[in-house]
CSV table of C-alpha atoms in Angstrom, one decimal:
chain,number,residue,atom,x,y,z
A,1,MET,CA,-16.1,19.0,-0.4
A,2,THR,CA,-12.7,20.7,0.2
A,3,PRO,CA,-10.8,20.0,3.1
A,4,HIS,CA,-9.7,22.1,5.6
A,5,ARG,CA,-6.0,23.7,6.9
A,6,THR,CA,-4.0,21.0,9.6
A,7,ASN,CA,-1.5,22.5,11.5
A,8,GLY,CA,1.5,20.4,11.2
A,9,VAL,CA,4.1,19.6,8.5
A,10,ALA,CA,4.9,21.3,4.7
A,11,LEU,CA,5.1,17.9,2.9
A,12,LEU,CA,6.5,18.1,-0.3
A,13,SER,CA,8.9,20.2,-1.4
A,14,ARG,CA,9.2,22.7,-4.9
A,15,PHE,CA,12.1,24.0,-7.5
A,16,PRO,CA,10.0,27.5,-8.0
A,17,GLN,CA,8.7,27.5,-11.2
A,18,THR,CA,9.9,31.2,-11.5
A,19,THR,CA,13.4,30.8,-11.4
A,20,GLY,CA,16.3,28.5,-12.0
A,21,GLN,CA,17.3,28.1,-8.4
A,22,HIS,CA,16.8,25.0,-7.3
A,23,CYS,CA,15.6,25.2,-4.0
A,24,TYR,CA,16.4,21.5,-2.9
A,25,GLY,CA,17.1,22.2,0.4
A,26,CYS,CA,13.7,20.9,0.9
A,27,GLN,CA,14.0,17.3,-0.3
A,28,LEU,CA,13.3,16.3,2.5
A,29,ILE,CA,10.6,16.7,5.2
A,30,CYS,CA,10.5,20.3,6.1
A,31,VAL,CA,8.6,21.4,9.7
A,32,CYS,CA,7.0,25.1,9.2
A,33,SER,CA,4.6,26.9,11.1
A,34,ASP,CA,1.9,28.5,9.3
A,35,ALA,CA,3.7,31.5,8.6
A,36,ASP,CA,6.5,30.1,6.9
A,37,MET,CA,4.2,27.7,4.5
A,38,SER,CA,3.9,31.4,2.2
A,39,VAL,CA,7.7,31.2,1.7
A,40,HIS,CA,7.3,28.1,0.0
A,41,GLY,CA,4.2,29.5,-2.5
A,42,LYS,CA,1.2,27.6,-2.3
A,43,ARG,CA,0.2,25.9,0.9
A,44,LYS,CA,0.8,22.0,1.4
A,45,GLU,CA,-1.0,20.0,3.1
A,46,ILE,CA,-1.5,16.1,4.8
A,47,TYR,CA,-4.1,14.5,6.7
A,48,LYS,CA,-3.2,11.3,8.2
A,49,TYR,CA,-5.2,7.5,9.2
A,50,GLU,CA,-4.6,5.1,11.4
A,51,ALA,CA,-5.7,1.6,10.8
A,52,PRO,CA,-5.8,-1.4,13.2
A,53,TRP,CA,-3.3,-3.1,11.2
A,54,THR,CA,-0.9,-3.0,8.7
A,55,VAL,CA,-2.1,-0.9,5.5
A,56,TYR,CA,-1.7,-3.3,2.0
A,57,ALA,CA,-4.2,-2.4,-0.9
A,58,MET,CA,-5.2,1.2,-1.2
A,59,ASN,CA,-7.5,2.8,-3.4
A,60,TRP,CA,-9.9,6.0,-4.3
A,61,SER,CA,-13.0,6.6,-4.5
A,62,VAL,CA,-13.6,8.3,-8.2
A,63,ARG,CA,-17.6,9.4,-7.8
A,64,PRO,CA,-18.0,12.8,-7.4
A,65,ASP,CA,-20.3,12.5,-4.3
A,66,LYS,CA,-17.8,10.8,-2.9
A,67,ARG,CA,-14.0,12.9,-3.2
A,68,PHE,CA,-12.6,11.9,-0.1
A,69,ARG,CA,-13.3,8.7,0.4
A,70,LEU,CA,-10.7,5.5,-0.2
A,71,ALA,CA,-11.0,1.7,0.8
A,72,LEU,CA,-7.6,0.0,2.6
A,73,GLY,CA,-6.7,-3.8,2.9
A,74,SER,CA,-4.9,-5.5,5.9
A,75,PHE,CA,-2.0,-7.2,5.8
A,76,VAL,CA,-2.0,-10.0,8.3
A,77,GLU,CA,-0.6,-13.2,7.7
A,78,GLU,CA,-3.7,-15.3,8.0
A,79,TYR,CA,-6.9,-15.9,6.8
A,80,ASN,CA,-9.0,-13.2,8.7
A,81,ASN,CA,-8.2,-10.0,7.0
A,82,LYS,CA,-10.3,-7.2,7.1
A,83,VAL,CA,-10.8,-4.2,4.5
A,84,GLN,CA,-12.0,-0.4,5.5
A,85,LEU,CA,-14.0,2.6,4.0
A,86,VAL,CA,-12.4,5.6,5.2
A,87,GLY,CA,-13.9,9.1,4.6
A,88,LEU,CA,-12.2,12.8,5.6
A,89,GLU,CA,-14.9,14.5,7.0
A,90,GLU,CA,-15.5,18.1,5.9
A,91,GLU,CA,-16.0,19.7,9.4
A,92,SER,CA,-13.3,17.9,11.7
A,93,SER,CA,-10.1,17.8,9.2
A,94,GLU,CA,-10.0,14.4,10.5
A,95,PHE,CA,-10.9,10.3,8.8
A,96,VAL,CA,-13.2,8.5,10.0
A,97,CYS,CA,-13.8,5.0,9.2
A,98,LYS,CA,-17.4,4.4,7.4
A,99,ASN,CA,-17.4,0.6,7.1
A,100,THR,CA,-15.4,-2.6,8.3
A,101,PHE,CA,-15.5,-6.0,6.9
A,102,ASP,CA,-14.5,-9.3,6.9
A,103,HIS,CA,-11.8,-10.4,3.7
A,104,PRO,CA,-10.2,-13.6,3.4
A,105,TYR,CA,-6.8,-13.3,2.7
A,106,PRO,CA,-4.7,-10.1,2.6
A,107,THR,CA,-6.3,-8.2,-0.4
A,108,THR,CA,-4.0,-8.2,-3.3
A,109,LYS,CA,-5.5,-5.0,-5.0
A,110,ILE,CA,-8.5,-2.8,-4.1
A,111,MET,CA,-10.9,-0.7,-7.0
A,112,TRP,CA,-13.8,1.1,-6.9
A,113,ILE,CA,-15.4,1.4,-9.8
A,114,PRO,CA,-14.3,4.3,-12.7
A,115,ASP,CA,-17.7,5.6,-12.9
A,116,THR,CA,-17.0,9.0,-12.5
A,117,LYS,CA,-20.7,10.3,-13.3
A,118,GLY,CA,-22.3,8.0,-10.7
A,119,VAL,CA,-24.4,6.5,-13.0
A,120,TYR,CA,-23.5,2.8,-12.0
A,121,PRO,CA,-23.7,1.0,-8.5
A,122,ASP,CA,-21.8,1.9,-6.1
A,123,LEU,CA,-18.8,-0.8,-6.1
A,124,LEU,CA,-15.6,-2.2,-4.8
A,125,ALA,CA,-13.7,-5.0,-6.1
A,126,THR,CA,-11.1,-7.1,-4.3
A,127,SER,CA,-9.1,-9.7,-5.7
A,128,GLY,CA,-6.9,-12.5,-3.3
A,129,ASP,CA,-7.8,-16.0,-3.3
A,130,TYR,CA,-11.0,-14.5,-6.2
A,131,LEU,CA,-12.2,-11.5,-7.5
A,132,ARG,CA,-15.0,-10.1,-5.6
A,133,ILE,CA,-17.6,-7.6,-6.3
A,134,TRP,CA,-19.1,-5.7,-3.2
A,135,ARG,CA,-21.4,-3.1,-3.0
A,136,VAL,CA,-21.7,-0.4,-0.9
A,137,SER,CA,-23.8,2.0,0.4
A,138,ASP,CA,-24.4,4.2,3.3
A,139,THR,CA,-25.0,1.4,6.1
A,140,GLU,CA,-23.3,-1.2,4.9
A,141,THR,CA,-21.0,-3.4,2.1
A,142,ARG,CA,-22.3,-6.6,1.0
A,143,LEU,CA,-20.9,-9.6,-1.3
A,144,GLU,CA,-22.4,-9.1,-4.5
A,145,CYS,CA,-20.2,-11.4,-6.5
A,146,LEU,CA,-18.0,-13.9,-6.6
A,147,LEU,CA,-15.7,-14.3,-9.7
A,148,ASN,CA,-13.7,-17.9,-10.2
A,149,ASN,CA,-12.4,-19.5,-13.3
A,150,ASN,CA,-11.4,-22.7,-11.5
A,151,LYS,CA,-15.5,-24.4,-11.0
A,152,ASN,CA,-14.0,-27.8,-11.9
A,153,SER,CA,-11.0,-27.7,-8.8
A,154,ASP,CA,-11.5,-27.6,-5.2
A,155,PHE,CA,-8.2,-25.3,-4.7
A,156,CYS,CA,-7.6,-22.1,-6.8
A,157,ALA,CA,-4.2,-19.7,-7.8
A,158,PRO,CA,-4.1,-16.8,-6.2
A,159,LEU,CA,-4.6,-13.1,-7.5
A,160,THR,CA,-2.0,-11.4,-8.2
A,161,SER,CA,-4.0,-7.6,-9.4
A,162,PHE,CA,-6.3,-6.6,-11.5
A,163,ASP,CA,-7.8,-3.9,-13.5
A,164,TRP,CA,-11.3,-2.3,-14.2
A,165,ASN,CA,-11.9,-0.9,-17.4
A,166,GLU,CA,-11.8,2.8,-17.4
A,167,VAL,CA,-13.9,3.1,-20.8
A,168,ASP,CA,-16.0,0.1,-20.0
A,169,PRO,CA,-17.0,-0.4,-16.3
A,170,ASN,CA,-18.0,-4.2,-17.6
A,171,LEU,CA,-14.5,-4.7,-18.4
A,172,LEU,CA,-12.4,-6.5,-15.3
A,173,GLY,CA,-8.8,-8.3,-16.5
A,174,THR,CA,-6.9,-10.8,-13.3
A,175,SER,CA,-4.0,-11.8,-13.4
A,176,SER,CA,-2.8,-14.9,-11.3
A,177,ILE,CA,-0.1,-17.0,-10.4
A,178,ASP,CA,-1.3,-19.7,-13.0
A,179,THR,CA,0.0,-17.8,-15.7
A,180,THR,CA,-3.4,-16.4,-16.7
A,181,CYS,CA,-4.5,-13.4,-17.6
A,182,THR,CA,-8.7,-13.5,-17.5
A,183,ILE,CA,-10.9,-11.1,-18.9
A,184,TRP,CA,-14.3,-10.4,-16.7
A,185,GLY,CA,-17.8,-9.6,-18.1
A,186,LEU,CA,-20.0,-7.5,-15.3
A,187,GLU,CA,-23.3,-7.4,-15.9
A,188,THR,CA,-24.2,-4.7,-13.1
A,189,GLY,CA,-27.8,-3.5,-13.7
A,190,GLN,CA,-27.2,0.1,-14.1
A,191,VAL,CA,-30.7,1.3,-13.8
A,192,LEU,CA,-30.8,3.7,-11.1
A,193,GLY,CA,-33.7,3.2,-8.3
A,194,ARG,CA,-33.6,-0.9,-9.5
A,195,VAL,CA,-31.5,-3.2,-7.2
A,196,ASN,CA,-30.1,-5.2,-9.5
A,197,LEU,CA,-27.9,-8.2,-8.2
A,198,VAL,CA,-24.1,-7.8,-9.7
A,199,SER,CA,-23.0,-11.2,-11.8
A,200,GLY,CA,-20.0,-12.2,-13.7
A,201,HIS,CA,-19.1,-14.2,-16.4
A,202,VAL,CA,-15.3,-14.7,-17.9
A,203,LYS,CA,-14.9,-13.5,-21.1
A,204,THR,CA,-11.9,-14.6,-21.9
A,205,GLN,CA,-8.7,-16.4,-20.5
A,206,LEU,CA,-5.1,-17.1,-21.8
A,207,ILE,CA,-1.7,-18.1,-21.1
A,208,ALA,CA,0.1,-14.4,-20.5
A,209,HIS,CA,3.3,-15.7,-19.4
A,210,ASP,CA,5.9,-18.5,-19.2
A,211,LYS,CA,5.9,-17.8,-15.6
A,212,GLU,CA,3.7,-16.5,-12.7
A,213,VAL,CA,1.9,-13.0,-13.7
A,214,TYR,CA,2.2,-9.9,-11.3
A,215,ASP,CA,-0.1,-7.2,-12.5
A,216,ILE,CA,-2.8,-6.1,-15.4
A,217,ALA,CA,-3.2,-2.7,-16.5
A,218,PHE,CA,-5.8,-1.7,-19.7
A,219,SER,CA,-4.4,0.7,-22.2
A,220,ARG,CA,-5.8,4.3,-23.4
A,221,ALA,CA,-4.7,3.5,-26.9
A,222,GLY,CA,-7.2,2.5,-29.3
A,223,GLY,CA,-10.7,3.6,-27.6
A,224,GLY,CA,-9.8,2.2,-24.5
A,225,ARG,CA,-11.6,-1.4,-24.7
A,226,ASP,CA,-9.2,-3.5,-26.2
A,227,MET,CA,-5.7,-3.0,-25.1
A,228,PHE,CA,-4.0,-4.3,-22.0
A,229,ALA,CA,-0.5,-5.2,-20.9
A,230,SER,CA,1.1,-7.6,-17.8
A,231,VAL,CA,4.2,-8.2,-15.8
A,232,GLY,CA,5.2,-11.7,-14.3
A,233,ALA,CA,7.8,-13.5,-13.2
A,234,ASP,CA,9.4,-14.0,-16.5
A,235,GLY,CA,10.7,-10.4,-16.7
A,236,SER,CA,8.9,-9.0,-19.7
A,237,VAL,CA,6.3,-6.7,-20.0
A,238,ARG,CA,3.6,-8.1,-23.0
A,239,MET,CA,0.8,-6.2,-24.3
A,240,PHE,CA,-2.8,-7.4,-25.6
A,241,ASP,CA,-5.8,-7.1,-27.9
A,242,LEU,CA,-8.8,-8.5,-27.4
A,243,ARG,CA,-10.4,-8.6,-30.9
A,244,HIS,CA,-6.7,-10.7,-31.9
A,245,LEU,CA,-5.7,-12.7,-28.8
A,246,GLU,CA,-3.5,-15.2,-31.1
A,247,HIS,CA,-0.4,-13.4,-31.2
A,248,SER,CA,0.9,-10.9,-28.1
A,249,THR,CA,4.2,-8.1,-27.9
A,250,ILE,CA,6.5,-8.4,-26.0
A,251,ILE,CA,6.8,-4.7,-25.1
A,252,TYR,CA,10.2,-5.2,-22.5
A,253,GLU,CA,12.6,-7.7,-21.2
A,254,ASP,CA,14.7,-7.1,-18.3
A,255,PRO,CA,17.7,-7.5,-18.8
A,256,GLN,CA,19.1,-10.2,-16.1
A,257,HIS,CA,15.4,-11.6,-16.5
A,258,HIS,CA,14.2,-9.9,-12.8
A,259,PRO,CA,10.7,-10.6,-11.7
A,260,LEU,CA,8.5,-7.5,-13.3
A,261,LEU,CA,6.3,-6.7,-10.1
A,262,ARG,CA,3.7,-4.0,-11.8
A,263,LEU,CA,2.9,-1.5,-14.4
A,264,CYS,CA,0.9,1.3,-14.9
A,265,TRP,CA,-0.1,3.1,-17.9
A,266,ASN,CA,0.5,7.1,-18.4
A,267,LYS,CA,-2.9,8.5,-18.2
A,268,GLN,CA,-2.4,11.0,-21.0
A,269,ASP,CA,-0.2,9.4,-23.2
A,270,PRO,CA,-0.9,6.0,-23.9
A,271,ASN,CA,2.2,5.6,-25.7
A,272,TYR,CA,3.7,5.1,-22.1
A,273,LEU,CA,4.0,3.2,-19.5
A,274,ALA,CA,6.5,2.3,-16.2
A,275,THR,CA,7.3,-0.8,-14.9
A,276,MET,CA,10.1,-1.9,-11.8
A,277,ALA,CA,10.9,-5.0,-10.9
A,278,MET,CA,11.3,-7.0,-7.6
A,279,ASP,CA,13.8,-6.0,-5.2
A,280,GLY,CA,14.5,-3.4,-7.8
A,281,MET,CA,15.8,0.5,-6.7
A,282,GLU,CA,14.6,2.1,-10.1
A,283,VAL,CA,11.8,2.3,-12.3
A,284,VAL,CA,11.6,2.0,-15.9
A,285,ILE,CA,9.6,3.9,-18.6
A,286,LEU,CA,9.0,2.6,-21.9
A,287,ASP,CA,7.6,4.3,-25.2
A,288,VAL,CA,5.4,1.3,-26.9
A,289,ARG,CA,6.7,2.5,-30.3
A,290,VAL,CA,10.6,1.4,-29.2
A,291,PRO,CA,10.1,-1.6,-27.4
A,292,CYS,CA,13.1,-3.6,-25.8
A,293,THR,CA,14.7,-0.1,-24.5
A,294,PRO,CA,13.9,2.2,-22.4
A,295,VAL,CA,13.5,6.0,-22.7
A,296,ALA,CA,14.0,6.7,-18.9
A,297,ARG,CA,15.4,5.0,-15.6
A,298,LEU,CA,14.4,6.8,-11.9
A,299,ASN,CA,17.1,5.4,-9.5
A,300,ASN,CA,17.1,8.2,-7.0
A,301,HIS,CA,15.5,5.3,-4.7
A,302,ARG,CA,17.9,3.7,-1.6
A,303,ALA,CA,15.6,0.8,-1.2
A,304,CYS,CA,13.4,-1.9,-3.0
A,305,VAL,CA,10.5,0.8,-5.3
A,306,ASN,CA,6.9,-0.8,-4.1
A,307,GLY,CA,4.5,1.8,-5.8
A,308,ILE,CA,3.9,3.6,-9.4
A,309,ALA,CA,1.7,6.3,-10.2
A,310,TRP,CA,1.3,8.1,-12.9
A,311,ALA,CA,-0.1,11.9,-12.5
A,312,PRO,CA,-3.9,11.9,-13.9
A,313,HIS,CA,-3.7,15.1,-15.6
A,314,SER,CA,0.0,15.5,-17.0
A,315,SER,CA,1.8,13.3,-19.4
A,316,CYS,CA,4.4,13.8,-17.8
A,317,HIS,CA,4.3,13.7,-14.3
A,318,ILE,CA,5.0,10.5,-12.2
A,319,CYS,CA,5.1,9.3,-8.7
A,320,THR,CA,7.2,6.5,-7.0
A,321,ALA,CA,7.4,5.5,-3.3
A,322,ALA,CA,10.1,2.6,-2.0
A,323,ASP,CA,11.0,1.1,1.3
A,324,ASP,CA,13.9,4.2,1.7
A,325,HIS,CA,10.2,5.9,2.8
A,326,GLN,CA,10.8,8.7,-0.1
A,327,ALA,CA,7.7,9.4,-2.4
A,328,LEU,CA,9.0,11.7,-5.1
A,329,ILE,CA,7.2,13.1,-8.0
A,330,TRP,CA,9.7,13.1,-11.0
A,331,ASP,CA,8.9,16.1,-14.3
A,332,ILE,CA,10.0,13.4,-17.2
A,333,GLN,CA,9.1,16.1,-20.0
A,334,GLN,CA,13.0,15.9,-21.0
A,335,MET,CA,13.4,12.5,-22.8
A,336,PRO,CA,15.1,11.1,-23.6
A,337,ARG,CA,17.5,12.7,-21.9
A,338,ALA,CA,18.8,11.3,-18.3
A,339,ILE,CA,16.2,12.4,-15.7
A,340,GLU,CA,18.5,12.8,-12.7
A,341,ASP,CA,16.4,14.2,-9.6
A,342,PRO,CA,12.6,14.5,-8.7
A,343,ILE,CA,10.8,17.8,-8.6
A,344,LEU,CA,9.0,16.9,-5.7
A,345,ALA,CA,10.0,14.4,-2.5
A,346,TYR,CA,8.4,13.2,0.8
A,347,THR,CA,9.9,11.6,3.6
A,348,ALA,CA,7.8,9.5,5.6
A,349,GLU,CA,7.6,7.5,8.7
A,350,GLY,CA,8.1,4.2,7.2
A,351,GLU,CA,9.1,2.0,4.6
A,352,ILE,CA,6.4,3.2,1.8
A,353,ASN,CA,3.8,-0.1,0.1
A,354,ASN,CA,1.5,2.1,-1.9
A,355,VAL,CA,1.1,5.1,-3.7
A,356,GLN,CA,-2.3,6.0,-5.7
A,357,TRP,CA,-2.9,9.6,-7.5
A,358,ALA,CA,-6.7,10.5,-7.0
A,359,SER,CA,-8.3,10.5,-10.7
A,360,THR,CA,-10.8,12.6,-9.8
A,361,GLN,CA,-8.5,15.2,-8.3
A,362,PRO,CA,-5.0,15.8,-9.3
A,363,ASP,CA,-4.0,18.1,-5.6
A,364,TRP,CA,-4.2,14.4,-4.4
A,365,ILE,CA,-1.6,11.4,-3.7
A,366,ALA,CA,-2.1,9.3,-0.4
A,367,ILE,CA,0.6,6.6,0.3
A,368,CYS,CA,0.6,3.9,3.2
A,369,TYR,CA,3.3,2.8,4.6
A,370,ASN,CA,2.9,0.5,8.4
A,371,ASN,CA,-0.6,1.3,9.3
A,372,CYS,CA,-1.1,4.7,8.2
A,373,LEU,CA,-3.0,6.3,4.9
A,374,GLU,CA,-1.5,9.8,4.8
A,375,ILE,CA,-3.3,11.8,1.8
A,376,LEU,CA,-0.6,14.5,0.5
A,377,ARG,CA,-1.6,17.6,-1.0
A,378,VAL,CA,0.7,18.2,-4.3
């Protein structure tokens, strides 16, 4: 399905690829008619969806038959929250809400099963008080299992984030404010034609940091199954190997010991990852081969950064999004020379709190701000 052209705004401005000229006059949003579009080269497109609540968590589906489907999580400061599944209709070129279901507390992260071939059940995971696995059908979404690692307590330590292993979709990792990371094994009943219940069990739990752990992400290094990294309130990036959990490697420590909120691995080169500090206005690029010293700092934002997304198809492009309403795309191939300016920029109508680059269709980036989801063609 290829979405049709919509009228409106030219979104992302690009340096001309054929000249050395810096056509940066369009760094901010440009209002163009269809006739003007040819001046800027490739047509830019935007599709917008307005939810009934503030959107925080958001993620693209990777199934080949559901290309323009996303899951959105509400951010309402109370127990009752929602998750919506939305899809772009080819005929109307508009987003349609396919399903809405209840979720306890806001989702800290949403992720579809990384199943690009459609051989597993159509599953969605959410983190909050627990890790929940949902089965999605055309008519309903139902809870398949709730994964709780605190069997002996009436209280749970909230999960800050999780990651779903792309090489082995039976593995998930969660990060928690209780200083631990937990690796879960999932039994998905992947034989087609059978409706097997999904279940999960703890494969291992480890104390990952001295303080709260805020994010976890599997690396593609070493086969892509056993390596992962985490960041937390102690201001460090730590790397682990499931085969040798008796020790970890500190990749980076924030000089001021500011908490690190997010990390994101380069999708094409597992030597590189990006991280950002709480209330920080820059994104730090790290090379695991040269620990503790950033190879680049991306610092054009004028307010705190909230999201990072590497290009799925390129080792040298990354998108950052922040409270300054800006989504910026950077070309880092000049490293270790300083990266001074982004090559693309988009100004949204509000503080951008999440950005996701579609892994199966690299021309599309999704952002969310206020109650809006926008997908941008780059």
